[in-house]
Tab-separated table of N, CA and C and ligand atoms in Angstrom:
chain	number	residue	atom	x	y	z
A	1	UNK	N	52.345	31.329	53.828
A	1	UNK	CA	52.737	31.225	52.415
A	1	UNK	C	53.014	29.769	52.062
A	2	UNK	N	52.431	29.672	50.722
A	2	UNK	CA	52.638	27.811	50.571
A	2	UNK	C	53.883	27.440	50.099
A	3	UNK	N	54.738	27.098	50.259
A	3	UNK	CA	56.188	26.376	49.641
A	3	UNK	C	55.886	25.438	48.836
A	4	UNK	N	56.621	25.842	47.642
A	4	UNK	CA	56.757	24.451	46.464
A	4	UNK	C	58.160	23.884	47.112
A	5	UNK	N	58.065	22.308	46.123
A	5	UNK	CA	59.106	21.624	46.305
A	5	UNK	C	58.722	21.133	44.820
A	6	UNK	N	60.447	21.242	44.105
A	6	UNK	CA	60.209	20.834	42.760
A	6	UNK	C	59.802	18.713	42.583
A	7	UNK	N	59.233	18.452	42.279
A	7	UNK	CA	58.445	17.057	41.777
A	7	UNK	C	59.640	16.199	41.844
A	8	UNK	N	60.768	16.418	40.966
A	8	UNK	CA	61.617	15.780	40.258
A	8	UNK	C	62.680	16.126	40.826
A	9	UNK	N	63.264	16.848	41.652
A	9	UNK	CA	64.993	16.795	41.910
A	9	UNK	C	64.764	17.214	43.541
A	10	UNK	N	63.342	17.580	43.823
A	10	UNK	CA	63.470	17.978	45.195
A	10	UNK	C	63.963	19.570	45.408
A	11	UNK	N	64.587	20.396	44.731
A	11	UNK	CA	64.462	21.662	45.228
A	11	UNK	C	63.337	22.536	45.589
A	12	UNK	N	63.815	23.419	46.374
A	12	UNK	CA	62.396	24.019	47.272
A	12	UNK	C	62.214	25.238	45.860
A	13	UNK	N	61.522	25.432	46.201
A	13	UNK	CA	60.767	26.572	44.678
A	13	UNK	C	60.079	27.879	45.964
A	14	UNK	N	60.973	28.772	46.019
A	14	UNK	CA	60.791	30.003	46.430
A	14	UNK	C	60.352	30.952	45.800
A	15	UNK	N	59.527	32.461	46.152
A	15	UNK	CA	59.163	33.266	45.482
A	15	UNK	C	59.801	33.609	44.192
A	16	UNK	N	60.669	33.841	44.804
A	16	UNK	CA	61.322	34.350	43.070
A	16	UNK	C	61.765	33.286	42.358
A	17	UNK	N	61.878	32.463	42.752
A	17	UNK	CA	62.441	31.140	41.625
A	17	UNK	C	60.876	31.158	40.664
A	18	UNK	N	61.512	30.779	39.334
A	18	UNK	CA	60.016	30.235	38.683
A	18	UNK	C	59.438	28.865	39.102
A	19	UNK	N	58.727	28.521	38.883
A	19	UNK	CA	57.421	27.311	39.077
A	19	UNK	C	56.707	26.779	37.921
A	20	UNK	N	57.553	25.635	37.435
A	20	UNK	CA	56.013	25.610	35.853
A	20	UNK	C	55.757	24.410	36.693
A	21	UNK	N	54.363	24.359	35.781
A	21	UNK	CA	53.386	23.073	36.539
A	21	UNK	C	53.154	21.877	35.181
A	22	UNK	N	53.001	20.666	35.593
A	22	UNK	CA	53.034	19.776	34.622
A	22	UNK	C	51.755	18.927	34.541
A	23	UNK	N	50.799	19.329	33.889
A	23	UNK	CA	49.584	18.894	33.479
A	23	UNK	C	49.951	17.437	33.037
A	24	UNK	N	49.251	16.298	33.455
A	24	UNK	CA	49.204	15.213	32.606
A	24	UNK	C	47.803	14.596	32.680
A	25	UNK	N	47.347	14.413	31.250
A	25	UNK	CA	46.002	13.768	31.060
A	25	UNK	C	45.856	12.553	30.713
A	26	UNK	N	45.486	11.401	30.941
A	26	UNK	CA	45.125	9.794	29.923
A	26	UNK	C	43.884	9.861	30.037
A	27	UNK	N	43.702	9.352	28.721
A	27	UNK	CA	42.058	8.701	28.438
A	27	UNK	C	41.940	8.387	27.650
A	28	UNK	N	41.332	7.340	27.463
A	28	UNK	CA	40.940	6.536	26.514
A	28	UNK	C	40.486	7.496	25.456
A	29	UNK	N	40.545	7.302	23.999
A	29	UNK	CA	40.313	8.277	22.745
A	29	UNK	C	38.463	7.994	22.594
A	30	UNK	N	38.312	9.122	22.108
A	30	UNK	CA	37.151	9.309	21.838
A	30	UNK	C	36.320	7.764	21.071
A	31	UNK	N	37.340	7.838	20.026
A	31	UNK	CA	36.571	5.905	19.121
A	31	UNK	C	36.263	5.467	20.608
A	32	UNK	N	36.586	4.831	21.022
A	32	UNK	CA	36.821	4.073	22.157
A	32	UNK	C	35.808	4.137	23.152
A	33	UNK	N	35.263	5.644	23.340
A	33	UNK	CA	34.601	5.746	24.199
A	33	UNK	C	33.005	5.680	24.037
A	34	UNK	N	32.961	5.421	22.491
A	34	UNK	CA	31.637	5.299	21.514
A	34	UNK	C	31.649	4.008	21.226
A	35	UNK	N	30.602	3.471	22.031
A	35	UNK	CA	30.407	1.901	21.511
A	35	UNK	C	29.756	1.664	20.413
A	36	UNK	N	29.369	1.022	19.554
A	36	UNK	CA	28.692	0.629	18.791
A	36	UNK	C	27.033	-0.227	19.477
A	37	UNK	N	25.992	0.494	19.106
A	37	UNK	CA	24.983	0.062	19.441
A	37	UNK	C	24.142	-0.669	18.560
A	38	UNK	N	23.776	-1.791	19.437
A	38	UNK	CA	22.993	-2.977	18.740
A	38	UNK	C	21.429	-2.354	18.111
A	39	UNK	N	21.427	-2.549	16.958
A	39	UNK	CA	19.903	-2.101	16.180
A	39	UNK	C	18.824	-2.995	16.929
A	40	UNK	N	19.070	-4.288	16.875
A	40	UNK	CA	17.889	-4.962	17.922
A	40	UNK	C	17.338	-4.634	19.554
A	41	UNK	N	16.980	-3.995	19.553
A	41	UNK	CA	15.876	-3.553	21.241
A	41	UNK	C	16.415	-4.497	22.192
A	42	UNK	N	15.866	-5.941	21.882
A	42	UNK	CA	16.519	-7.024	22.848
A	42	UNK	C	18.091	-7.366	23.396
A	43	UNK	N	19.008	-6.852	22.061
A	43	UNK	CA	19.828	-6.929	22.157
A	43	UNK	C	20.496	-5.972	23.086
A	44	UNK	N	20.368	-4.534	22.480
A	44	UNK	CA	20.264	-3.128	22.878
A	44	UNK	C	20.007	-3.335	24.558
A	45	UNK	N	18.893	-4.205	24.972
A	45	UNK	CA	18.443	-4.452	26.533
A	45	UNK	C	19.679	-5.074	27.229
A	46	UNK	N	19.768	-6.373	27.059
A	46	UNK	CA	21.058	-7.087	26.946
A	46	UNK	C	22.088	-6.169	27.230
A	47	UNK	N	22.876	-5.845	26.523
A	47	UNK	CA	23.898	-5.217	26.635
A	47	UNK	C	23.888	-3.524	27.740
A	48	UNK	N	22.844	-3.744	27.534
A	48	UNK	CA	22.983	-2.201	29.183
A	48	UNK	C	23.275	-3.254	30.145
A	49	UNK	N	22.016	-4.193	30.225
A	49	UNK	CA	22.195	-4.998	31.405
A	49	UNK	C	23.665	-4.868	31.814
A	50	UNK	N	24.609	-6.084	30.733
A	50	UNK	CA	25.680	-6.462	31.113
A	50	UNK	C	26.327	-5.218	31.726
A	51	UNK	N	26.179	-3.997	30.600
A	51	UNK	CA	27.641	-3.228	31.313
A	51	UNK	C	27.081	-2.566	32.752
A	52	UNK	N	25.748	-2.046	32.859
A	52	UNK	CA	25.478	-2.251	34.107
A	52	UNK	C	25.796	-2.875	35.238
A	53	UNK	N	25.968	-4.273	35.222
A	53	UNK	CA	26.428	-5.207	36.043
A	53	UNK	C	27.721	-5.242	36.325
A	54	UNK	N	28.284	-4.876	34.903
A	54	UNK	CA	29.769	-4.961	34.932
A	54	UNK	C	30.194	-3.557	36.342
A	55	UNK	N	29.729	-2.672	35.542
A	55	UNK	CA	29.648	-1.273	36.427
A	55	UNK	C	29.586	-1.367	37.945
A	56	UNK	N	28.623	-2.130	38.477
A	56	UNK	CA	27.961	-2.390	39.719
A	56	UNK	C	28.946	-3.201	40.460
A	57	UNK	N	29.835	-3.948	40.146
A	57	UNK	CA	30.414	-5.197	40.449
A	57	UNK	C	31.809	-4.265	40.725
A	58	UNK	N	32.187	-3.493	39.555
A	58	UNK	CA	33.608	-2.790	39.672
A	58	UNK	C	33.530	-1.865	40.676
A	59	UNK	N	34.780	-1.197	41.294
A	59	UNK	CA	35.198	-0.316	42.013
A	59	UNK	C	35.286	0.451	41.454
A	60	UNK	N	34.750	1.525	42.082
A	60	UNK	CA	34.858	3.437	41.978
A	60	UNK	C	36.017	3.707	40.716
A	61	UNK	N	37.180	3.503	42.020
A	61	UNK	CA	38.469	3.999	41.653
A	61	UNK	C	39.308	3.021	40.110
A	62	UNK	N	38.562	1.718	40.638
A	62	UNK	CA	39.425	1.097	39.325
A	62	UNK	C	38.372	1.806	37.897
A	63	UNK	N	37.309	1.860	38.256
A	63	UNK	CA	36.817	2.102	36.762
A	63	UNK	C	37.437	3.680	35.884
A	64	UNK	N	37.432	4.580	37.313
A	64	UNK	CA	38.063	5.738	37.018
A	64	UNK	C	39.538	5.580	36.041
A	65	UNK	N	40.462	4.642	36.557
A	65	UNK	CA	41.623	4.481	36.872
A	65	UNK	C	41.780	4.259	35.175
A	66	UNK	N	40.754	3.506	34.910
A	66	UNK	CA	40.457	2.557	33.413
A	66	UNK	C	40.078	3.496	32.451
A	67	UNK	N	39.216	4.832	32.854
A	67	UNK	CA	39.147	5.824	31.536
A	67	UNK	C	39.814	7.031	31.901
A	68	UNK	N	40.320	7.644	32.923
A	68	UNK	CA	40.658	8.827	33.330
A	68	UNK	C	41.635	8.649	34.399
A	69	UNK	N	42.769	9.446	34.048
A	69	UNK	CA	43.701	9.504	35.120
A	69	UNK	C	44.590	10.905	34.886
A	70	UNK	N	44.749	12.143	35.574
A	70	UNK	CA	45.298	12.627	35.971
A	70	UNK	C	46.084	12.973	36.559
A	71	UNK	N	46.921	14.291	36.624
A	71	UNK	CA	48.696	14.400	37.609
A	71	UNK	C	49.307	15.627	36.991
A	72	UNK	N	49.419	15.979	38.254
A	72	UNK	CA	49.725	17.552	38.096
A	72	UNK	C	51.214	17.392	39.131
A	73	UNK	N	52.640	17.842	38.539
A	73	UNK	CA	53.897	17.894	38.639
A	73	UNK	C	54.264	19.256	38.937
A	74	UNK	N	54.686	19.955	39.981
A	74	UNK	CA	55.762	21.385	40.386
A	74	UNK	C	57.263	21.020	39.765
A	75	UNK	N	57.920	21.767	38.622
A	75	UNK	CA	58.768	21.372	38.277
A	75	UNK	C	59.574	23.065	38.584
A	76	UNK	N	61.295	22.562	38.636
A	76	UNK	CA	61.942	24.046	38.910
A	76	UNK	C	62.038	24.186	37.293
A	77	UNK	N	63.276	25.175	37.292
A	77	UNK	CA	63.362	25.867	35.713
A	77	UNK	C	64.414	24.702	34.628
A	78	UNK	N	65.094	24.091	35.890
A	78	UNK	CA	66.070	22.909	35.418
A	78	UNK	C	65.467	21.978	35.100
A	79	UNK	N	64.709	21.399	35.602
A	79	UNK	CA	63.817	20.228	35.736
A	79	UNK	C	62.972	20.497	34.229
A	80	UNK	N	61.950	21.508	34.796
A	80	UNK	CA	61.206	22.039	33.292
A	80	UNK	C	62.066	21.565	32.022
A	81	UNK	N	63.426	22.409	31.696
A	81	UNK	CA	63.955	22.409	30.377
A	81	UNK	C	64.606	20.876	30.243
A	82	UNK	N	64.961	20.164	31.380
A	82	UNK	CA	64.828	18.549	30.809
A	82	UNK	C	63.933	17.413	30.722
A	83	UNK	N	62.566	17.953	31.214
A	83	UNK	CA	61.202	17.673	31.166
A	83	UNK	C	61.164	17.852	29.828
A	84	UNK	N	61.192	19.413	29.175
A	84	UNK	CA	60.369	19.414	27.828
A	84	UNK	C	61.342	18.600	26.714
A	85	UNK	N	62.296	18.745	26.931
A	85	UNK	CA	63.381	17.746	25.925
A	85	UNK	C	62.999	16.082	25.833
A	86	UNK	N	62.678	16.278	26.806
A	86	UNK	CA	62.156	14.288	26.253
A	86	UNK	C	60.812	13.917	27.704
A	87	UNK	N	59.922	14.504	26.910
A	87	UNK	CA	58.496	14.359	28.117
A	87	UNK	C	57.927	13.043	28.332
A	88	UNK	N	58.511	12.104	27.134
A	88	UNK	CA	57.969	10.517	27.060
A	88	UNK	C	58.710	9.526	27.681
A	89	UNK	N	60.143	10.146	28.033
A	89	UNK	CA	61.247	9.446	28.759
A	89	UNK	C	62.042	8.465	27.949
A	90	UNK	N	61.656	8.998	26.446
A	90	UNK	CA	62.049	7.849	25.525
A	90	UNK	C	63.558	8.055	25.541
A	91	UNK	N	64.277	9.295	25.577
A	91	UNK	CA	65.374	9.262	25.621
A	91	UNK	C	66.241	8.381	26.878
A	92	UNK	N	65.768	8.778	27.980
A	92	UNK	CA	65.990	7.895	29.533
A	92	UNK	C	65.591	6.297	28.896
A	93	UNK	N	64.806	6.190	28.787
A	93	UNK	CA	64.528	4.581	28.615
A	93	UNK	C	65.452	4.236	27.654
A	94	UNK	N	65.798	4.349	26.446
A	94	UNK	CA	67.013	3.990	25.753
A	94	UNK	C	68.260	4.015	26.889
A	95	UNK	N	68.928	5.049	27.560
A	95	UNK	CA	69.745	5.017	28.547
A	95	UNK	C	70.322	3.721	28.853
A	96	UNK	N	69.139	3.497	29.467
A	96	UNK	CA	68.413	2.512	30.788
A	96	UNK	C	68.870	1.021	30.015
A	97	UNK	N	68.092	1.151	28.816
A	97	UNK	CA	68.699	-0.256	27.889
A	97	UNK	C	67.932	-1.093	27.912
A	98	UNK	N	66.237	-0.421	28.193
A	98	UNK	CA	65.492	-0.913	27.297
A	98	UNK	C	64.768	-1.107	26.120
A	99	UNK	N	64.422	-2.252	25.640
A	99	UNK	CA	64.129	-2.529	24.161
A	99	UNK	C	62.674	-1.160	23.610
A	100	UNK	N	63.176	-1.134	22.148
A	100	UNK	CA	61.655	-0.013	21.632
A	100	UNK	C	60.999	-0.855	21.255
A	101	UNK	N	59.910	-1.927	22.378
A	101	UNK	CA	59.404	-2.744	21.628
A	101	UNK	C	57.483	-2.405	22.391
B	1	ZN	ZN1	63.918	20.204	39.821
């Protein structure tokens, strides 16, 4: 049988305890991911080249890292209900006493 351990406080998450799971997605927004393409052919050539090269030159993981990043969190039932109260940590970061800048 697989044992959870909650993400965030460390308690073990047993059968009967609940288990929520914490999906997190980044990526770059759709605008973003639509370049604008050059009407000139030559140009149009050009510019594959480059990002080609660019592509070829970069690492796997950093390019991943740069449009897509994922993370999946085991949270207990405590954890959960102060998870969903402030999921951005904006409340903690005020705490903390840093600037909203
Ligand atoms: Zn917890």
């Amino acid at each position: 049988m697989i044992h959870y351990t909650c993400d965030l406080c460390g308690a073990r998450l047993d059968g009967e305890d609940q288990r929520f799971v914490v999906k997190i997605e980044v990526y770059a927004s759709a605008d973003e991911q639509s370049p604008s393409f050059p009407d000139d052919p030559d140009q149009l050539d050009y510019e594959i080249e480059q990002l080609t090269e660019s592509l070829a030159d970069a690492d796997a993981d950093e390019v991943e890292d740069a449009t897509y990043r994922g993370f999946r969190f085991d949270l207990c039932r405590r954890c959960h209900n102060r998870y969903l109260s402030d999921p951005l940590f904006r409340a903690a970061k005020k705490r903390m006493g840093f600037s909203e800048n």
